[in-house]
Coordinates of C-alpha atoms and ligand atoms in Angstrom, one line a residue:
M1 CA 0.2 0.1 -0.4
A2 CA 1.6 3.3 -1.1
T3 CA 1.6 5.7 2.0
R4 CA 0.7 9.2 1.9
P5 CA 3.9 11.5 0.3
V6 CA 5.3 14.0 2.6
R7 CA 3.9 17.2 1.1
I8 CA 6.3 20.5 2.3
A9 CA 5.0 24.0 1.3
C10 CA 7.9 26.6 0.2
M11 CA 8.3 30.0 0.4
R12 CA 10.0 32.9 -0.4
F13 CA 10.1 36.6 1.8
S14 CA 13.5 38.1 2.1
H15 CA 14.7 42.0 2.5
E16 CA 17.7 43.9 3.9
T17 CA 15.8 46.7 4.8
V18 CA 17.9 49.9 5.5
T19 CA 15.0 52.0 7.2
F20 CA 17.3 55.3 6.7
L21 CA 16.7 55.3 3.1
P22 CA 14.0 57.8 3.0
Y23 CA 12.2 55.9 0.3
D24 CA 9.7 52.9 0.8
T25 CA 10.0 49.9 -0.3
T26 CA 6.5 49.2 -2.1
T27 CA 4.4 46.5 -3.6
D28 CA 5.4 47.7 -7.1
D29 CA 9.2 46.9 -6.2
F30 CA 9.0 43.0 -5.5
I31 CA 6.2 42.8 -8.6
Y32 CA 7.8 42.4 -12.3
E33 CA 8.3 39.9 -14.7
G34 CA 9.0 36.3 -12.9
S35 CA 8.2 37.9 -9.2
P36 CA 5.6 36.9 -7.5
A37 CA 6.6 33.5 -8.6
R38 CA 4.3 30.3 -7.2
G39 CA 5.2 26.2 -8.1
E40 CA 8.4 25.1 -10.3
A41 CA 9.3 29.0 -11.2
L42 CA 9.6 29.2 -7.4
L43 CA 11.6 26.2 -6.8
S44 CA 13.7 26.8 -9.2
S45 CA 14.3 30.9 -8.9
S46 CA 17.2 30.3 -6.7
P47 CA 19.5 27.4 -7.9
R48 CA 22.7 28.5 -6.2
G49 CA 21.1 30.1 -2.9
Y50 CA 19.3 28.3 0.2
M51 CA 16.3 27.3 -2.1
G52 CA 18.5 25.4 -4.3
G53 CA 19.8 23.3 -1.8
F54 CA 16.6 22.7 0.1
V55 CA 15.0 21.5 -3.5
T56 CA 17.5 19.4 -4.4
V57 CA 18.1 17.3 -0.9
A58 CA 14.3 17.5 -0.1
R59 CA 13.7 15.7 -3.7
E60 CA 16.8 12.8 -2.6
H61 CA 14.2 11.7 -0.3
A62 CA 11.3 9.2 -1.2
N63 CA 8.5 10.4 -1.2
V64 CA 8.1 13.8 -0.8
E65 CA 6.3 16.3 -2.5
L66 CA 7.7 20.1 -3.3
V67 CA 4.6 22.7 -3.2
G68 CA 5.6 26.3 -4.5
I69 CA 3.8 28.3 -2.4
E70 CA 3.4 32.2 -4.3
S71 CA 5.9 34.5 -3.4
P72 CA 7.5 37.6 -4.1
L73 CA 11.3 37.0 -5.6
G74 CA 13.7 40.0 -4.3
S75 CA 12.8 43.5 -4.6
K76 CA 14.1 45.1 -7.8
R77 CA 15.9 47.5 -5.8
G78 CA 18.5 45.0 -3.9
S79 CA 18.7 46.7 -0.6
G80 CA 18.9 50.1 -1.4
S81 CA 15.2 51.4 -0.2
G82 CA 13.9 52.0 3.0
W83 CA 10.9 50.3 5.1
I84 CA 8.3 48.1 3.2
T85 CA 5.3 49.2 3.2
K86 CA 2.7 47.8 5.8
E87 CA 0.4 47.6 2.9
A88 CA 3.2 45.6 0.5
F89 CA 4.3 43.2 3.6
E90 CA 0.7 42.5 3.8
H91 CA -0.7 42.3 0.2
F92 CA 2.3 38.9 -0.5
L93 CA 1.8 37.9 3.3
D94 CA -1.9 37.4 2.7
R95 CA -1.7 36.2 -0.6
M96 CA 1.2 33.5 0.1
V97 CA -1.6 32.4 2.9
A98 CA -4.3 32.0 1.0
D99 CA -2.2 29.6 -1.2
L100 CA -1.3 27.5 1.4
K101 CA -5.0 27.1 2.4
A102 CA -5.4 26.4 -1.2
Q103 CA -3.5 24.1 -1.6
A104 CA -3.2 22.5 2.4
P105 CA -2.4 20.0 4.0
F106 CA 1.1 20.1 4.3
D107 CA 3.2 18.4 6.9
G108 CA 6.1 21.3 6.6
A109 CA 6.9 24.6 5.6
Y110 CA 10.3 25.8 4.5
L111 CA 10.7 29.7 4.8
S112 CA 13.4 31.4 2.6
L113 CA 13.7 34.3 4.8
H114 CA 16.7 37.3 5.1
G115 CA 16.0 38.5 8.5
A116 CA 16.7 42.4 8.3
M117 CA 13.2 43.4 7.0
G118 CA 12.3 46.0 8.8
V119 CA 8.0 46.8 7.9
R120 CA 6.3 50.5 9.2
G121 CA 4.1 49.8 11.8
I122 CA 4.9 45.7 12.2
P123 CA 8.2 45.0 14.7
K124 CA 9.6 41.2 14.0
P125 CA 7.7 40.9 10.5
E126 CA 9.7 37.3 10.0
S127 CA 7.8 36.1 13.9
I128 CA 4.5 37.4 12.0
I129 CA 5.5 35.4 8.6
A130 CA 6.0 32.6 10.8
R131 CA 2.8 32.7 12.8
R132 CA 0.9 33.0 10.5
I133 CA 2.2 30.3 8.3
R134 CA 1.9 28.8 11.5
E135 CA -2.0 29.1 12.3
A136 CA -2.8 28.0 8.4
I137 CA -0.7 24.9 8.3
G138 CA -1.7 23.9 11.4
P139 CA 0.4 22.9 15.0
D140 CA 1.4 19.5 14.4
A141 CA 3.6 20.8 11.0
F142 CA 7.0 21.4 11.0
I143 CA 8.4 24.9 9.5
V144 CA 11.6 25.7 9.0
G145 CA 13.2 29.0 7.9
T146 CA 16.8 29.8 6.6
F147 CA 18.2 33.6 7.2
D148 CA 21.1 35.7 6.4
P149 CA 23.7 36.2 9.2
H150 CA 22.5 39.8 8.8
G151 CA 19.1 39.0 10.0
N152 CA 18.0 41.0 13.6
E153 CA 16.9 38.0 15.2
D154 CA 15.5 37.1 18.8
E155 CA 13.3 34.7 20.0
E156 CA 10.2 35.2 18.3
F157 CA 10.8 33.2 15.0
L158 CA 11.3 30.2 17.2
R159 CA 7.8 30.4 19.2
Y160 CA 6.1 30.1 15.6
A161 CA 8.9 28.1 13.8
N162 CA 10.6 24.5 14.6
L163 CA 14.4 25.9 13.3
A164 CA 16.0 28.0 11.7
F165 CA 19.8 27.7 9.3
T166 CA 21.7 31.1 9.2
I167 CA 24.6 31.4 6.8
K168 CA 28.0 31.4 8.5
Y169 CA 30.4 33.0 6.3
Y170 CA 30.7 36.6 4.9
P171 CA 31.1 36.8 1.8
H172 CA 27.2 34.7 2.1
Y173 CA 29.3 31.5 0.8
D174 CA 27.4 28.5 1.9
G175 CA 23.9 29.8 1.3
Y176 CA 22.9 26.0 -0.7
L177 CA 24.4 24.6 2.2
Q178 CA 22.0 25.9 4.9
G179 CA 19.3 25.0 2.3
E180 CA 20.3 21.3 2.1
R181 CA 19.8 21.0 6.2
A182 CA 17.4 22.7 6.0
A183 CA 15.9 21.0 4.1
R184 CA 17.2 17.3 5.7
T185 CA 16.7 18.5 9.2
L186 CA 13.3 19.4 8.3
I187 CA 12.3 15.6 6.7
R188 CA 14.3 14.1 9.6
S189 CA 11.8 16.8 11.6
I190 CA 7.8 15.6 10.0
R191 CA 9.3 11.7 10.2
G192 CA 10.0 11.7 13.8
D193 CA 13.4 11.5 13.7
Y194 CA 15.1 15.1 14.7
V195 CA 12.7 17.0 17.9
P196 CA 14.0 20.3 17.2
T197 CA 14.8 22.2 20.7
T198 CA 16.2 25.5 20.5
A199 CA 18.0 27.9 22.5
T200 CA 19.0 31.6 21.7
R201 CA 21.0 34.4 23.3
K202 CA 22.0 37.8 22.2
P203 CA 24.7 39.3 23.5
P204 CA 24.2 43.4 23.5
I205 CA 27.1 43.6 20.6
I206 CA 26.1 45.9 17.6
T207 CA 28.7 46.6 14.6
P208 CA 28.5 48.2 11.4
S209 CA 28.6 45.5 8.2
V210 CA 31.8 46.4 7.1
L211 CA 33.6 44.8 9.9
Q212 CA 32.2 41.5 10.0
W213 CA 34.1 40.3 7.3
T214 CA 34.5 36.3 8.3
G215 CA 38.3 36.1 6.7
N216 CA 39.5 38.3 9.7
S217 CA 39.5 37.3 13.2
P218 CA 38.0 37.6 15.1
W219 CA 34.7 37.1 13.1
M220 CA 36.3 34.1 11.6
D221 CA 37.3 32.5 15.3
L222 CA 33.6 32.4 16.1
V223 CA 32.5 30.5 13.1
Q224 CA 34.9 28.1 13.6
R225 CA 33.8 27.6 17.1
A226 CA 30.8 27.3 15.8
L227 CA 31.5 24.6 12.9
V228 CA 33.7 22.8 16.1
W229 CA 30.5 22.8 17.9
E230 CA 28.8 21.2 15.1
A231 CA 31.6 18.7 14.5
R232 CA 32.1 17.4 17.8
E233 CA 28.5 16.8 18.8
T234 CA 25.8 14.7 16.7
D235 CA 22.5 16.8 16.0
V236 CA 23.6 20.1 16.6
Y237 CA 23.7 23.7 14.5
V238 CA 24.6 26.7 15.6
N239 CA 23.6 29.5 14.0
F240 CA 25.6 33.5 14.3
Y241 CA 23.0 35.8 13.1
Y242 CA 26.3 39.3 13.0
G243 CA 22.8 41.3 12.5
F244 CA 22.7 44.5 10.8
A245 CA 22.8 47.5 12.4
F246 CA 21.1 50.4 9.2
A247 CA 18.0 48.5 10.4
D248 CA 15.8 50.0 12.9
V249 CA 14.5 47.9 14.9
V250 CA 13.9 46.3 18.2
D251 CA 15.5 43.3 17.6
A252 CA 18.5 44.1 16.2
G253 CA 21.7 43.2 16.9
M254 CA 24.1 39.9 17.3
T255 CA 22.3 36.6 17.9
F256 CA 23.1 32.6 18.2
Q257 CA 20.8 30.0 17.6
V258 CA 21.5 26.0 18.5
M259 CA 19.3 23.6 17.6
T260 CA 19.6 20.3 19.1
N261 CA 18.2 16.5 18.9
G262 CA 15.7 17.0 22.4
D263 CA 18.3 18.2 24.5
P264 CA 17.9 21.4 26.1
E265 CA 20.7 21.4 28.5
L266 CA 23.0 20.7 25.3
A267 CA 21.4 24.2 23.4
N268 CA 21.7 26.1 26.5
H269 CA 25.2 25.3 26.9
I270 CA 26.7 26.0 23.4
A271 CA 24.1 29.0 23.7
D272 CA 25.7 30.4 26.2
D273 CA 29.5 29.7 25.3
M274 CA 28.9 30.6 22.0
A275 CA 27.3 34.3 23.3
Q276 CA 29.7 34.3 26.5
T277 CA 32.7 33.8 23.9
A278 CA 31.8 36.5 21.7
W279 CA 31.5 39.2 24.6
R280 CA 34.9 38.3 24.6
L281 CA 35.6 39.2 21.8
R282 CA 33.7 42.5 21.7
E283 CA 36.7 45.2 21.2
E284 CA 38.0 43.2 18.1
L285 CA 34.8 42.5 16.8
Y286 CA 34.5 46.3 16.6
Y287 CA 38.0 47.8 16.1
G288 CA 39.8 45.4 14.0
T289 CA 39.1 47.1 11.1
E290 CA 40.6 49.6 9.3
V291 CA 38.2 52.1 7.5
H292 CA 39.7 55.6 5.5
S293 CA 38.7 58.3 4.9
I294 CA 37.6 58.4 0.9
A295 CA 40.1 61.5 -0.5
D296 CA 42.7 59.6 2.8
G297 CA 41.8 56.2 0.4
I298 CA 42.5 57.8 -2.8
G299 CA 46.2 59.0 -2.1
M300 CA 47.0 56.4 -0.7
A301 CA 45.7 54.1 -3.7
K302 CA 48.4 56.6 -5.5
E303 CA 51.2 55.2 -3.2
A304 CA 49.7 51.8 -4.3
I305 CA 50.2 52.9 -7.9
T306 CA 53.7 54.0 -7.6
A307 CA 54.6 51.0 -5.3
G308 CA 53.3 48.5 -8.0
A309 CA 50.5 47.2 -5.7
V310 CA 47.9 46.5 -8.1
P311 CA 45.5 46.5 -8.4
V312 CA 43.9 48.5 -5.8
V313 CA 40.3 47.9 -4.9
L314 CA 38.8 51.3 -3.2
A315 CA 35.3 49.6 -1.6
D316 CA 32.9 52.8 -0.4
H317 CA 31.6 50.3 1.6
S318 CA 28.8 52.6 2.8
D319 CA 26.7 53.5 0.0
R320 CA 22.9 51.9 0.7
S321 CA 21.1 53.7 -2.1
G322 CA 24.2 52.9 -4.3
A323 CA 24.0 56.4 -6.1
A324 CA 26.8 58.1 -3.6
I325 CA 29.3 60.7 -5.9
W326 CA 31.8 61.0 -2.9
L327 CA 34.1 58.5 -4.6
L328 CA 33.5 59.6 -8.1
D329 CA 34.0 63.2 -7.3
Q330 CA 37.4 62.7 -5.5
V331 CA 38.6 60.2 -7.9
I332 CA 37.8 63.4 -9.9
K333 CA 39.1 65.8 -8.1
Q334 CA 42.6 64.3 -7.0
K335 CA 42.9 63.1 -10.6
L336 CA 42.9 59.3 -10.3
S337 CA 44.0 57.9 -13.8
N338 CA 43.0 54.1 -15.2
T339 CA 40.5 54.3 -12.5
L340 CA 36.9 51.9 -12.7
I341 CA 34.2 53.2 -11.3
G342 CA 31.4 50.6 -10.9
T343 CA 29.0 51.7 -10.5
V344 CA 26.9 54.6 -9.7
A345 CA 23.4 54.1 -10.3
D346 CA 20.8 56.7 -11.7
E347 CA 18.4 55.4 -12.8
E348 CA 16.8 59.0 -14.6
T349 CA 20.2 59.3 -16.0
I350 CA 20.1 56.0 -17.1
E351 CA 16.6 56.5 -18.8
T352 CA 17.7 60.2 -20.6
L353 CA 20.2 58.0 -22.5
R354 CA 17.1 55.5 -23.1
K355 CA 15.2 57.6 -25.2
R356 CA 17.9 59.0 -26.2
G357 CA 19.0 55.8 -28.4
V358 CA 22.8 56.1 -26.4
K359 CA 25.3 54.0 -28.7
P360 CA 29.1 53.6 -27.5
G361 CA 31.1 56.5 -29.6
D362 CA 28.6 59.2 -28.1
P363 CA 30.0 62.5 -26.5
F364 CA 28.1 62.5 -22.8
D365 CA 28.1 65.8 -20.8
M366 CA 25.4 64.9 -18.0
M367 CA 25.4 65.5 -14.0
V368 CA 25.1 61.7 -12.5
G369 CA 24.2 60.6 -9.4
G370 CA 23.5 61.7 -6.1
K371 CA 20.0 63.0 -6.2
L372 CA 18.1 60.4 -4.0
D373 CA 19.0 61.6 -0.5
V374 CA 21.8 63.9 1.2
S375 CA 23.9 60.7 2.3
A376 CA 24.3 60.1 -1.8
G377 CA 25.5 63.6 -2.4
D378 CA 24.9 66.0 -5.0
P379 CA 25.4 64.7 -9.0
V380 CA 28.3 65.2 -10.4
R381 CA 29.1 66.3 -14.3
V382 CA 31.1 63.9 -15.8
V383 CA 32.3 65.1 -19.3
G384 CA 33.8 62.2 -21.4
T385 CA 32.6 59.6 -24.2
V386 CA 30.0 57.3 -23.7
H387 CA 32.1 54.1 -24.0
T388 CA 29.9 50.8 -23.7
V389 CA 25.7 50.1 -23.6
S390 CA 25.2 46.6 -22.6
G391 CA 22.5 44.7 -20.5
G392 CA 24.4 45.4 -17.1
I393 CA 25.9 42.4 -14.9
G394 CA 24.4 39.6 -14.9
S395 CA 22.9 39.6 -19.0
R396 CA 25.5 37.7 -20.3
N397 CA 23.9 34.6 -18.0
G398 CA 20.8 35.2 -19.1
R399 CA 19.6 37.2 -16.0
T400 CA 16.2 37.3 -15.3
G401 CA 13.4 39.0 -12.9
A402 CA 14.8 42.1 -10.9
A403 CA 17.6 42.6 -12.8
G404 CA 15.9 41.6 -16.4
A405 CA 16.1 43.6 -19.5
Q406 CA 18.3 46.7 -17.9
L407 CA 20.1 49.5 -19.6
W408 CA 24.1 49.8 -18.1
V409 CA 25.9 52.7 -19.9
S410 CA 29.7 53.3 -19.6
V411 CA 31.9 56.5 -19.7
K412 CA 35.6 57.1 -20.9
F413 CA 36.3 60.7 -19.1
G414 CA 39.6 61.9 -17.6
D415 CA 43.0 59.6 -18.0
G416 CA 41.9 56.5 -18.8
N417 CA 39.3 56.4 -16.3
V418 CA 35.7 54.4 -16.9
L419 CA 32.7 55.1 -15.1
V420 CA 29.5 52.6 -14.9
I421 CA 26.0 54.2 -14.5
S422 CA 23.3 51.8 -13.3
P423 CA 19.9 52.1 -12.8
Y424 CA 20.3 50.6 -9.2
L425 CA 22.6 49.8 -6.5
H426 CA 25.1 47.1 -8.1
Q427 CA 27.6 45.5 -5.3
V428 CA 30.4 44.4 -8.0
T429 CA 31.8 41.2 -6.4
N430 CA 34.1 40.0 -9.1
P431 CA 36.2 41.1 -11.3
E432 CA 35.3 39.1 -14.1
S433 CA 31.9 40.7 -13.9
F434 CA 32.6 43.4 -16.2
L435 CA 33.0 41.4 -18.7
D436 CA 29.6 41.3 -19.1
I437 CA 29.8 45.4 -20.0
G438 CA 32.6 44.9 -22.0
L439 CA 34.9 46.3 -19.8
N440 CA 38.1 44.6 -18.6
P441 CA 39.1 45.1 -14.8
D442 CA 42.5 44.4 -15.8
D443 CA 43.1 47.1 -17.9
F444 CA 42.7 49.8 -15.4
S445 CA 44.8 50.3 -12.0
V446 CA 42.2 51.2 -9.2
I447 CA 38.8 49.9 -9.2
A448 CA 36.3 51.5 -7.3
I449 CA 33.5 49.8 -6.1
K450 CA 30.4 50.5 -3.5
S451 CA 31.0 47.0 -1.6
R452 CA 31.4 46.1 2.0
V453 CA 32.5 42.3 2.2
H454 CA 31.0 40.6 -0.9
F455 CA 33.7 41.6 -2.8
R456 CA 36.4 39.9 -0.9
R457 CA 34.9 36.7 -2.9
G458 CA 35.9 37.5 -6.2
F459 CA 38.9 40.6 -5.5
D460 CA 40.5 39.3 -2.3
D461 CA 40.2 35.4 -1.5
N462 CA 41.7 34.5 -4.6
G463 CA 44.7 37.2 -4.6
Y464 CA 42.9 39.2 -7.6
A465 CA 43.7 42.8 -5.2
K466 CA 47.4 43.5 -4.4
T467 CA 45.8 46.0 -2.4
I468 CA 42.2 46.4 -0.6
L469 CA 40.7 50.1 0.5
L470 CA 37.8 50.4 2.8
V471 CA 36.3 54.1 2.9
E472 CA 33.9 55.8 3.6
P473 CA 33.2 60.1 3.1
D474 CA 34.0 62.4 5.9
Q475 CA 29.9 62.9 7.6
P476 CA 28.2 60.1 8.7
F477 CA 25.9 59.4 6.5
L478 CA 23.7 56.2 7.2
G479 CA 26.2 53.3 5.7
T480 CA 28.7 54.9 8.7
I481 CA 30.7 52.6 11.0
R482 CA 30.3 55.4 13.2
L483 CA 26.3 54.5 14.3
E484 CA 25.6 57.0 17.1
A485 CA 25.4 59.4 14.3
L486 CA 22.6 57.9 13.2
E487 CA 18.6 58.2 14.7
Y488 CA 17.6 55.1 16.0
E489 CA 13.9 55.6 16.9
H490 CA 13.7 51.9 17.5
L491 CA 16.8 50.3 18.3
K492 CA 18.5 51.6 21.7
L493 CA 21.8 52.2 21.2
D494 CA 23.3 52.4 24.2
Q495 CA 21.6 49.0 25.4
F496 CA 24.9 48.0 23.1
Y497 CA 28.5 47.6 23.5
P498 CA 30.6 50.1 22.4
F499 CA 27.8 52.5 22.1
G500 CA 26.7 52.4 26.0
E501 CA 28.1 53.4 29.2
D502 CA 28.3 50.1 30.7
V503 CA 26.6 47.8 29.1
T504 CA 27.4 44.1 30.8
Y505 CA 26.9 40.5 30.1
P506 CA 25.3 38.4 30.5
Ligands
ZN601 ZN1 23.8 39.4 4.5

C-alpha cells in the first residue's frame, strides 16, 4: 500500500531593509516579470542559493512532494530602498497564506527569509510571517526558515517555527549548504527522527556590516567555534547572526541560536558558550578593521600605484542607495587615473540615455548620481565619451527577474577612467563580472566599487587585488561605521557595546 507523500510548502519573502533610506519599498518593487513566483518557478528561482539546496536535498528523499507557494522574489531595488510599507508586507503575506490554505494539507513548510526585513508599524516581521504560516498550516506541521547572517532576530521566530539555519560566512558562501541542511532536518523532524530543541542568546553587541568579514579574526574565530560545536556534537546546529545595524528595529544586534535533537541542556550550554565568547571578543569585533576617509583612501591608492601594488580596490562600503558620488567626486578632484568606477546608480540618467538611443562613441556631458538622499550627495558633472552600452552585469548569463532587461552605460573620462552607470544599486563582487558589460578589469590600476565585504569573494580570496582600501565619506551618512551618528528610534544604541556606558553581559 502506498503511503501518502510528505508534503512541504515552500515560500520566500526576503529583504534586507535599510530603514534610513528616505523612500519606502513598495508592492511594485516586488512585482516584475517572474515575481511573484509559484510552483516550479519558485522552486527553481535560486538554484545556487538556499532554495536550490533545499529543493535538491528534499528531492533526494523518496516520497516527498514540494509545493511552491506564491511568493515575491527579491525587490528590484535590492536593498537600496527603505522601510517596506505595511500594505506591501500584508499584500504578499495574505496571498501566500491564501495559496497555502488552498493547497493544504502540509506536513511541513520551508520559509526562505533574510532576517533584516523592516516593515513600517510591524516589529519582527519574520516572526509575523512564521506566526501566520503556523496558523494556516496547523500546530502539528514543522516549519523551518533559512536566514542571512545579517538577520536581526530574537527568540520570536522560533516561537512559531521549529528550526532555523543561517549562512555562516561573509561573503555569503554557504546559502546552498544551509538550504540542504534545512531540508534534511525538516524531513527528519516530520518523520520523528529529529526533535527540534532550541536556545537563543543575544549578547549586546552591534556592529556595522563592513567590520564583519569572516575572513578576519575574531569574526573568523566565532564562525570556527560554531563549526567545532557542530563537528563535536551530533545533530547540533549553531546559527550566528552578526545582525544588521542599518535597520532601525527592536530586535537588532548579534544573535546566536542553537538547535539540538531533543537536548535542551546542550542547546543552552552551547548558546551560552557562543554568546560569552563573542562578548569576550567584543573589542576586536568592533575595532579590528581599518576604514579610511575617501580622500585619504585615494591618496593611499596613488601610493600603491607608485609601489606597483596593483590592482587596487577602493571599496566605498557605506553607500546604501548605490547613487553616492563621493568616490567619483574625489577620483575627479584628485585626478586619479586608470580607474574603473562601478557603479553609480542613476535611474533617471539611464532613462534619459535610453530615450536618446545612446550608443558607444556618443559625446557625454551629464550630471550623474546623487539626488536620492543626502547620503548620495549632489550630482557630479562627468564629461567624456560613451564607452559601452549593455544589459548590465549578469546579462550574459541570461539574467531574469528583478535585474532583467536593464540598460547600463559606461563613460570614458579623464586619464583612462571609466565610470559605469547602472539603474539600481549594484555591488560588484568579482572582477570578471565587468566582462558582462564589455570592460576588462585587467586594463585598470584601480577598481572603485560599492561593497563592504561581498567583494572579497572575487577580489581578495583569490589574491586578485594587491591593495584593498575600505573607505567612507567624511560625513557620517547612513552607511557609516559611526553608528552613534544615526537617528535610531526603535533600536536603543546605548544598550549595546560599544555605545552604552556600562553595558554588561550576561
Ligand atoms: Zn547579508
